[in-house]
C-alpha cells in the first residue's frame, strides 16, 4: 500500500513547481521505536546531505519534489519524496532477512545472499505443528522442486522424495540424507519381506530439528560427489543457547481418519443382484443361478470393519541452555499413533543430547547423539490376500465377519479365507527398530583465519522383524502356521576431516577455502529364521513351532573414501565465484572403475549494488546466480559388478545357481546440472526467487536384456540418459503489517522429464505392472495402454481404439499407445499466515497437476462379471441393460471371456489434486498471565492435516507413489489434533 | 597441536587407502571364478541344475499344468478363479505372456548350468575318475531333458514336416559369448538330445548320485524311451522302455499303495526321476498343490469327461475329489499332506508300460506284447478288470485312453495329442471358450517370448503369433 501512496505523491510532486525550503525530521527504528543516530540523509542526485544527531533528529534545506535517500547500516534504505510538509517521521526497517539468513550447506553454513547454489531451507517453526511422526511428511509444499509423495498412510512409513525429477531408472532416486553431518544408511535396511519400507527419518524426533536444507543444484550439492545426483537433504538438530535454561513441554492429542473416501463397494443385495444378472447373461439355467448366486441375508461393509478412527498422541520435553563455555540441548519424546487400519500403529520413544563446549579460545568439541526405539505394527501390502485394503474391496459383502459362536469366519473361498478382521488379531506383523545416531566433533583454530575440524560419526540401526501367520486360517494354513524372525543390524561409521580458511584482503576480496578427507564404511548383518507348524495361535515365537523352515544369514559391506575441496571468492559483496571438487572411491565398482571426480562452478552477481540499479528505490535486493557441475549416483546395491553364483539347496543338499553375469565396466550414474536463478526483494514486501534448471543424467544403469540362451536374462550396463528440466518459483509477500499481519508464500514447480537414450533405443515395458513404458522421447513414467473407447450401445460389449483412432471391437486389434504419465506437470504449495494479537492462523494448500493414476486392481473390482467371486465397485451398477444404453460399464457376463477388464485407459484416471495439507490455529496466552504463572510462554493450538481434498479421482486416495499406480496401498490419513506447548 | 593433527590426518589417509578398505566381497554369493574348484563343487552345481528345474515356470508348476489346461484334462474353476492360466485355457497366450517366457528362461538357465559343469569338469582333479565321468553323464542328461522339454513346448511335433526340418529351439552345447543363436530344426534338436543321452547312458553310474532325485542310468534310459516315442522310432522306444521295466523287475505298485504314493517323498518301485523340494524352500502359495487343492486356490480343476472316463473300480478315480460337480485333483496333496510341498515326478515306471504298449502296437507282430504291458498296468490300477483283447486301431485308442487316465495332471496330455496328430477336442468346455483346436493349429504351441525376440536378432517367432 505504501508504495502506491509514494507513487501517487511522486506524480503530484512532479506536477508542482519545485520550491526550496527547510525541513526537519526524526529517524527511528521500526523494531523498537528508538531513535537512530548517524543515519545518512542525502538528496538524490546531489551531494547535499546530513546525518542524524544523538536523538535521531536532522535538518536539511531541500526543494519540494526532491527525493531523500535515507540509509543506515543494517537497515533498508528508504526513499522519501519531499512534499508540502516540513516535518518528517521516518521509520527504517531492518534489512530484509530473507536473503541474509544463514543456511546450512554442505560441510558448513553460509549466508544465503553469498551462496551461488540453489538451496531451500525450512525452519522448524514452519513445520512442527504438522501432526506427523516424521519430518519427510512435513516438507511437501514447502520446498520448490521437491516432490514429496506420501504413498502410504501407515504410521511411520516413508515418503518418496524426488528433488527436481527422477534421476534414475534402476538405482535409487532418493536424495542423500545427512543428519548433523553424518550421511545416514540408506537402501535396504531390513528383510524386504513386507512392502512397508523402513523410514530412517521417522526415527528422528521432529521437535529436535532446527532446520532442514534441501540442496538442489550442482553448486550446492556437488560437494557430496557420488551420492549427490538426486540432491541432498541436510537436517540440523537444535543446539543449546547460553542463558537461563529453557524447558519446553509439548503435547498433541488427536485422531485420524481416511483422508478421502470416494470408493464404495457393493452392498450384499447389490452384489447378489449383479451376480444373478451376470449369470443370466452368461446363459446359466435358472437352477444353476439359484444354486450359485448366493444369498444376501448377511450384509457386511468390509470397509467399515477394516478402517477405523485412530488416535494420535505425542509428548515432548526438552531443556536448552548453557553458559559462555558449554551449551546443551536435551530432549525426550514419546509418540503413540494408531493406524487407520485395524491392527496397525506406531509407538516411538526418542532421547537426545547435543553438547558443545569451548575448552579454550581455540578448541571446541562436542557430541550430538540420539537414541530412538520404535515398534511398528504394519499391514501386509499389495496383492497379498492378507492385505486389509485389498480385502476391504474384494471380499464379497454377503459373508459375515464372525460366526454365530463369535469366532472369526474364514469359511469362504474369495481370498482363500483371509478374513482381515480376524487376521489383525491372530497374525503378527511387527517391526522393532532401535537406532543411535552420534557425531563426536573437535574443532581447533590454528590461526584466527584457519581452523581444522575432525568429526567421527556412527549410525547404528537395529531392525527386528517378526511375522506370524496363525495356523488356523488365512495365509498360514498352507504351512500349519508360519513364524518368521528377521534380524538386521546396519552399522555405518564415518570420519570427516576438514580444514577451513577464511580471510578478507584489502577490504574487498573475501576468500573462503575448504579442504577435506572423508571415509565411510557400511555393514549390514542379516539373519533370518523361519519355522512352521504351530500348535496354536497363542504362541508365535519360533520356540513354539514344530519344524524349522529355513534359516539364513549374510553380511553385506561397502565403503567410500573421498577427498574434497571448495573455494569461494567474493569481491566487495557484489560478485561471487565458487568452485568445488570431490574425488570418490567406492567399493561397489571394480578396481578399474572405482574412482571418479565431480566438480562444480558457480557465480552470482548482486546486481542492485550496481550504479544503474542502486537508485531504484523499490528494489531492496537483487541477485543473479548460475552454476554448473556434476554429481553421481552409486546407490546400485553392493556387488552389482561381480559375476556370481547364488547359494540354494536341492532336496536337502547344497546347490548353487548362476545369479549374475559379470560386468566389470559398471560405473556410477552421472549427473550434469545447470542452474540459473534470480533472488530479489522489492518494495520491502515481496521476495521472489525464480530458477531454471536443466539436469542431464547419463550412464544410467539399465538392465540390458540378453538372450536367455546365455543363461542370464539381463546384464546391468551404463547405457541410458535422461533429462529433467524445469522452473521453480517462490513468491512470498508480507500483505499486512501492523496489528493484523498476513503473509503469503507460494511456490510452484514446472517440470518435464524426458528419456534421451535407452539400450539400442529399445522400449522397456515395466514388468511389475505391465502398464508403463520407458521410451526414448517420452516421460519416465509414461503409461502404455490400449485406449478404451467405451461401451457399444448396440450390444453392451467393450470397444477400444486402434492406433489410427478407429474403434475396434477386439482387444487384440487395439494398439497400445503412450497415454499420459504419472509425473505431474507442475506442483507446489501455498501458505497463508495470519496474526492478530495472540492468535495465529496458518494454512497450507498443496497441489499437483497433470499426473495420472492407474487403478491396477480395477480389473478385479470393475470386471464386468469376470471376477464376480469378488465384490465390485459401485461404479459397476451403471451397466449396459438394453440396446441403445449409453453407459460406462459393459454388459456383465459371469466369467466374462471378453477382455473388457484387461488393462486399458479405462482404469487410468486424472490424479490432479489440491489438498489442504495443513491448517493450524494457535493462541499464545497473554504475557501478563505468563508472568503471573512465572512461565515464559504457552501456546494452545489446533492443527489439522489433509482436511480437504479437491480432485476428480474416485479411489481410496489421490496421493499415490511416484509411479502413479494404485496397488492397494495404505491410504493417507486426515488428522485432527489439539496441542499445548509451554516454556518455563 | 598443529603438527600432531596433521600427522594424525596423514596416518589416517594412509591407513584407509593402503589397506584393502575398498575391497569388499559378498558373503552370500560366490564370484564365478571361484565356483568350480573341486569335485564337491561340481556336485553342488549339478544340484543347482535340478533346483533350477523346480522354478514355478518349469517343473515347479507351469510346465506340469500347461499341457493339461491347453487340452482336455483340466479347466478353470470359474467360481474361484484368480485369473491364472486363463489365457492358456483360451489359447490366447501372447509373446509377452508369462508362461512361455518363464519356461524359456528356466529351460535355458538349466542348460547354462549343465554347460558350465561340462566345461569345468576337465579342470577338476579330485574325486575318482568314475565319479567325474558319471557327473559328466548327469550333466549331459540334464541338458538333454531341458532341450527336449523346450522343443516339445515351442515347436510342432517331430513329424510335423517329413524330415523334421521345421524350426525347433536353439541347441546350446556351450556357453558362448555370441549372444544371438538362431533356432535349430526339430531334427537337429532331437539329434543333439539323443547324442547327449546315449553318451550319458554309457558313462553315468547305474545307481546315480542320489537317485531318484538325480539322474541314474535307468532314468536316462527311461527318458530315451520317451524321446524315441516322440520321434516315432518305435523299435528303440520299445527297447528302452522294456530295458527300464526289466531293470525294475517288471513289478508295479499295488493298488493299495498307488494313491498313497503321491504324499510320499518317493516310491522306490515306481519313481525313476523325482525333483525334490526341501521343506525349507518350496513354493507354498505359488505351488502346484496350492493351485489345485480345494483348500488352496482350487481354481484349476479336472474336466468332467476325464473324471467320467475312470471306472468306479479304478483306484485312480480316488485321486480326484468330486465336490458339488467340481473335480479337484488330488495328485499333489503335499508330502505328508503339507499343502504345496510336493515332489515332482518327472519319470516314473508306469509310463514305461504305456510307452512299451504304444510302441509295440505300432510294430507289426508285437500286438501281444503291447496288450501284455497294457493289461499289466490296468490290472495294477483297476480292480477285477478284464484283459484287453482289442487289436489294430482300437488297441491304439485304448492305449491312448489309458495313458490319459494314468498320466493325467502330470504334464503330458497336450504333447501326447500333438505327437499322435490329434487336435484338442473338449467335451466339457466352459461357456464362450474354444472347444476344438485342430492338429497343426498355430496356437497349440507356445509363442517364442517377446523378450527373446527383442534381445536376439536371429530369433524367429512361431507362425500365428
Short mmCIF file of C-alpha atoms in Angstrom, two decimals, chain A residues 282 284 363 385 413 416 442 444 446-447 452-454 456 474 477-479 493 495 497-499 516-517 519-521 533 547-551 553-561 563 585-587 591 594-595 639 642-660 662 705-714 762 767 860 866-867 869-870 894-895 897, chain B residues 1-2 5-6 9 12-13 16-17 20-33 35-36 41 43-45 47-52 54 78-83 86 90 101 104-105 108-109 112-113 116 170 172 175-176 178-181 210 213-214 265 274-282 284-285 290 295-297 335 338-339 343 431-432 451-452 454-456 459:
data_model
loop_
_atom_site.label_atom_id
_atom_site.label_comp_id
_atom_site.label_asym_id
_atom_site.label_seq_id
_atom_site.Cartn_x
_atom_site.Cartn_y
_atom_site.Cartn_z
CA UNK A 282 -23.78 -65.96 -19.41
CA UNK A 284 -26.76 -70.18 -16.98
CA UNK A 363 39.47 -25.60 20.97
CA UNK A 385 -4.52 -61.90 0.27
CA UNK A 413 -13.48 -69.05 -0.98
CA UNK A 416 -8.75 -68.15 0.44
CA UNK A 442 36.51 -31.37 17.64
CA UNK A 444 40.67 -26.21 16.57
CA UNK A 446 45.14 -22.77 14.25
CA UNK A 447 45.06 -19.03 13.49
CA UNK A 452 40.58 -27.63 11.36
CA UNK A 453 37.72 -29.90 12.30
CA UNK A 454 37.52 -33.62 12.71
CA UNK A 456 33.52 -39.08 13.88
CA UNK A 474 -5.72 -67.35 6.05
CA UNK A 477 -2.98 -72.62 6.76
CA UNK A 478 -0.69 -73.61 3.89
CA UNK A 479 2.13 -74.21 6.36
CA UNK A 493 30.80 -45.15 10.62
CA UNK A 495 35.31 -39.91 9.70
CA UNK A 497 38.15 -34.13 8.47
CA UNK A 498 38.14 -30.63 7.13
CA UNK A 499 40.34 -27.58 7.09
CA UNK A 516 38.57 -32.31 3.37
CA UNK A 517 39.07 -36.01 3.61
CA UNK A 519 35.99 -42.21 4.80
CA UNK A 520 32.76 -44.08 5.45
CA UNK A 521 32.05 -47.75 5.83
CA UNK A 533 3.57 -75.98 12.20
CA UNK A 547 9.60 -77.67 12.32
CA UNK A 548 12.32 -75.32 11.14
CA UNK A 549 11.51 -74.00 7.71
CA UNK A 550 14.63 -72.15 6.72
CA UNK A 551 17.39 -70.08 8.15
CA UNK A 553 22.36 -65.05 7.17
CA UNK A 554 24.68 -62.77 5.30
CA UNK A 555 26.92 -59.79 5.71
CA UNK A 556 26.97 -57.05 3.13
CA UNK A 557 29.60 -54.33 3.13
CA UNK A 558 30.56 -51.27 1.19
CA UNK A 559 32.95 -48.40 1.71
CA UNK A 560 33.67 -44.98 0.37
CA UNK A 561 36.78 -42.79 0.50
CA UNK A 563 38.82 -36.09 -0.95
CA UNK A 585 36.47 -44.13 -4.38
CA UNK A 586 33.73 -46.70 -3.90
CA UNK A 587 33.95 -50.42 -3.19
CA UNK A 591 39.14 -51.90 -9.37
CA UNK A 594 36.48 -47.32 -8.65
CA UNK A 595 37.48 -43.66 -8.59
CA UNK A 639 28.05 -56.13 -5.63
CA UNK A 642 30.61 -59.06 -9.99
CA UNK A 643 29.56 -62.19 -11.85
CA UNK A 644 28.35 -64.58 -9.20
CA UNK A 645 26.56 -67.77 -8.26
CA UNK A 646 23.97 -67.77 -5.53
CA UNK A 647 23.52 -70.44 -2.87
CA UNK A 648 20.44 -72.54 -2.62
CA UNK A 649 19.59 -76.11 -1.74
CA UNK A 650 18.18 -79.00 -3.63
CA UNK A 651 16.41 -81.69 -1.67
CA UNK A 652 18.47 -81.09 1.43
CA UNK A 653 21.80 -80.81 -0.38
CA UNK A 654 23.84 -77.72 -1.14
CA UNK A 655 23.33 -76.24 -4.57
CA UNK A 656 24.41 -73.17 -6.50
CA UNK A 657 22.80 -71.35 -9.38
CA UNK A 658 24.00 -68.58 -11.68
CA UNK A 659 22.94 -65.27 -10.23
CA UNK A 660 24.52 -62.50 -12.23
CA UNK A 662 29.91 -60.16 -14.58
CA UNK A 705 18.09 -57.81 -21.96
CA UNK A 706 20.12 -60.80 -23.01
CA UNK A 707 19.02 -63.77 -24.99
CA UNK A 708 18.02 -66.29 -22.32
CA UNK A 709 20.12 -68.84 -24.16
CA UNK A 710 23.11 -67.24 -22.42
CA UNK A 711 21.67 -68.50 -19.14
CA UNK A 712 21.01 -64.95 -17.97
CA UNK A 713 18.10 -62.68 -18.58
CA UNK A 714 19.94 -59.43 -18.43
CA UNK A 762 14.51 -50.25 -27.29
CA UNK A 767 7.41 -55.70 -15.84
CA UNK A 860 -10.95 -57.17 -10.49
CA UNK A 866 -15.33 -61.73 -14.93
CA UNK A 867 -14.34 -61.85 -11.27
CA UNK A 869 -16.20 -64.19 -6.86
CA UNK A 870 -15.05 -60.80 -5.54
CA UNK A 894 -20.38 -64.22 -15.44
CA UNK A 895 -16.75 -65.29 -16.04
CA UNK A 897 -14.36 -64.03 -21.51
CA UNK B 1 48.94 -29.41 18.27
CA UNK B 2 49.18 -28.38 14.68
CA UNK B 5 46.88 -33.07 13.94
CA UNK B 6 48.48 -33.21 10.54
CA UNK B 9 45.47 -36.92 9.49
CA UNK B 12 44.52 -41.91 8.70
CA UNK B 13 44.62 -41.29 4.96
CA UNK B 16 42.44 -46.16 4.68
CA UNK B 17 43.96 -46.04 1.21
CA UNK B 20 42.06 -53.05 1.37
CA UNK B 21 39.42 -50.67 2.61
CA UNK B 22 37.76 -50.52 -0.79
CA UNK B 23 37.89 -54.27 -1.49
CA UNK B 24 34.65 -55.85 -0.35
CA UNK B 25 33.36 -59.28 -1.32
CA UNK B 26 29.90 -60.71 -0.89
CA UNK B 27 29.29 -63.33 1.78
CA UNK B 28 26.24 -64.94 0.24
CA UNK B 29 27.34 -65.20 -3.39
CA UNK B 30 30.35 -66.88 -4.99
CA UNK B 31 32.29 -64.92 -7.60
CA UNK B 32 32.13 -67.09 -10.72
CA UNK B 33 35.88 -67.68 -10.96
CA UNK B 35 32.67 -71.51 -8.23
CA UNK B 36 34.19 -74.75 -9.56
CA UNK B 41 31.66 -78.02 -6.26
CA UNK B 43 28.08 -81.91 -7.25
CA UNK B 44 26.80 -78.64 -5.81
CA UNK B 45 26.46 -77.30 -9.33
CA UNK B 47 22.16 -79.98 -7.59
CA UNK B 48 21.70 -76.41 -8.78
CA UNK B 49 20.54 -77.70 -12.18
CA UNK B 50 17.68 -79.67 -10.60
CA UNK B 51 16.84 -76.71 -8.40
CA UNK B 52 16.53 -74.52 -11.49
CA UNK B 54 11.91 -76.56 -9.98
CA UNK B 78 -14.98 -70.10 -12.60
CA UNK B 79 -16.30 -69.77 -9.08
CA UNK B 80 -12.81 -69.40 -7.67
CA UNK B 81 -10.62 -68.17 -10.48
CA UNK B 82 -7.69 -65.94 -9.63
CA UNK B 83 -7.14 -65.32 -13.32
CA UNK B 86 -6.88 -68.18 -18.22
CA UNK B 90 -8.46 -69.74 -24.01
CA UNK B 101 8.69 -66.52 -21.02
CA UNK B 104 12.03 -70.44 -21.87
CA UNK B 105 14.09 -68.66 -19.23
CA UNK B 108 17.91 -72.23 -20.80
CA UNK B 109 19.07 -71.49 -17.28
CA UNK B 112 23.54 -72.99 -18.93
CA UNK B 113 24.18 -74.64 -15.56
CA UNK B 116 29.16 -74.70 -17.05
CA UNK B 170 18.40 -73.18 -30.30
CA UNK B 172 23.19 -74.74 -26.71
CA UNK B 175 28.02 -71.12 -23.07
CA UNK B 176 29.20 -68.74 -25.70
CA UNK B 178 27.91 -64.90 -29.13
CA UNK B 179 24.59 -63.84 -27.83
CA UNK B 180 22.43 -64.42 -30.86
CA UNK B 181 21.82 -68.11 -31.59
CA UNK B 210 21.31 -89.70 -5.30
CA UNK B 213 16.47 -87.22 -7.04
CA UNK B 214 19.27 -87.20 -9.59
CA UNK B 265 8.95 -88.39 -0.74
CA UNK B 274 11.87 -87.09 -8.94
CA UNK B 275 12.58 -83.42 -8.36
CA UNK B 276 12.60 -82.87 -4.63
CA UNK B 277 11.78 -79.76 -2.69
CA UNK B 278 13.27 -79.12 0.68
CA UNK B 279 10.75 -78.37 3.34
CA UNK B 280 12.58 -75.01 3.58
CA UNK B 281 12.12 -73.52 0.19
CA UNK B 282 9.09 -74.92 -1.51
CA UNK B 284 3.87 -72.54 -0.81
CA UNK B 285 1.04 -70.49 -2.32
CA UNK B 290 -1.91 -74.88 -3.67
CA UNK B 295 -8.17 -75.83 0.49
CA UNK B 296 -5.75 -73.87 -1.69
CA UNK B 297 -6.79 -71.70 -4.63
CA UNK B 335 4.37 -84.54 1.22
CA UNK B 338 1.80 -80.37 3.84
CA UNK B 339 -0.10 -78.43 1.25
CA UNK B 343 8.00 -83.59 -5.10
CA UNK B 431 -19.07 -71.21 -21.96
CA UNK B 432 -17.52 -68.93 -24.55
CA UNK B 451 11.92 -60.57 -24.71
CA UNK B 452 13.91 -63.24 -26.55
CA UNK B 454 13.94 -58.34 -28.67
CA UNK B 455 17.27 -59.47 -27.30
CA UNK B 456 18.21 -61.89 -30.04
CA UNK B 459 15.32 -65.43 -33.29
#
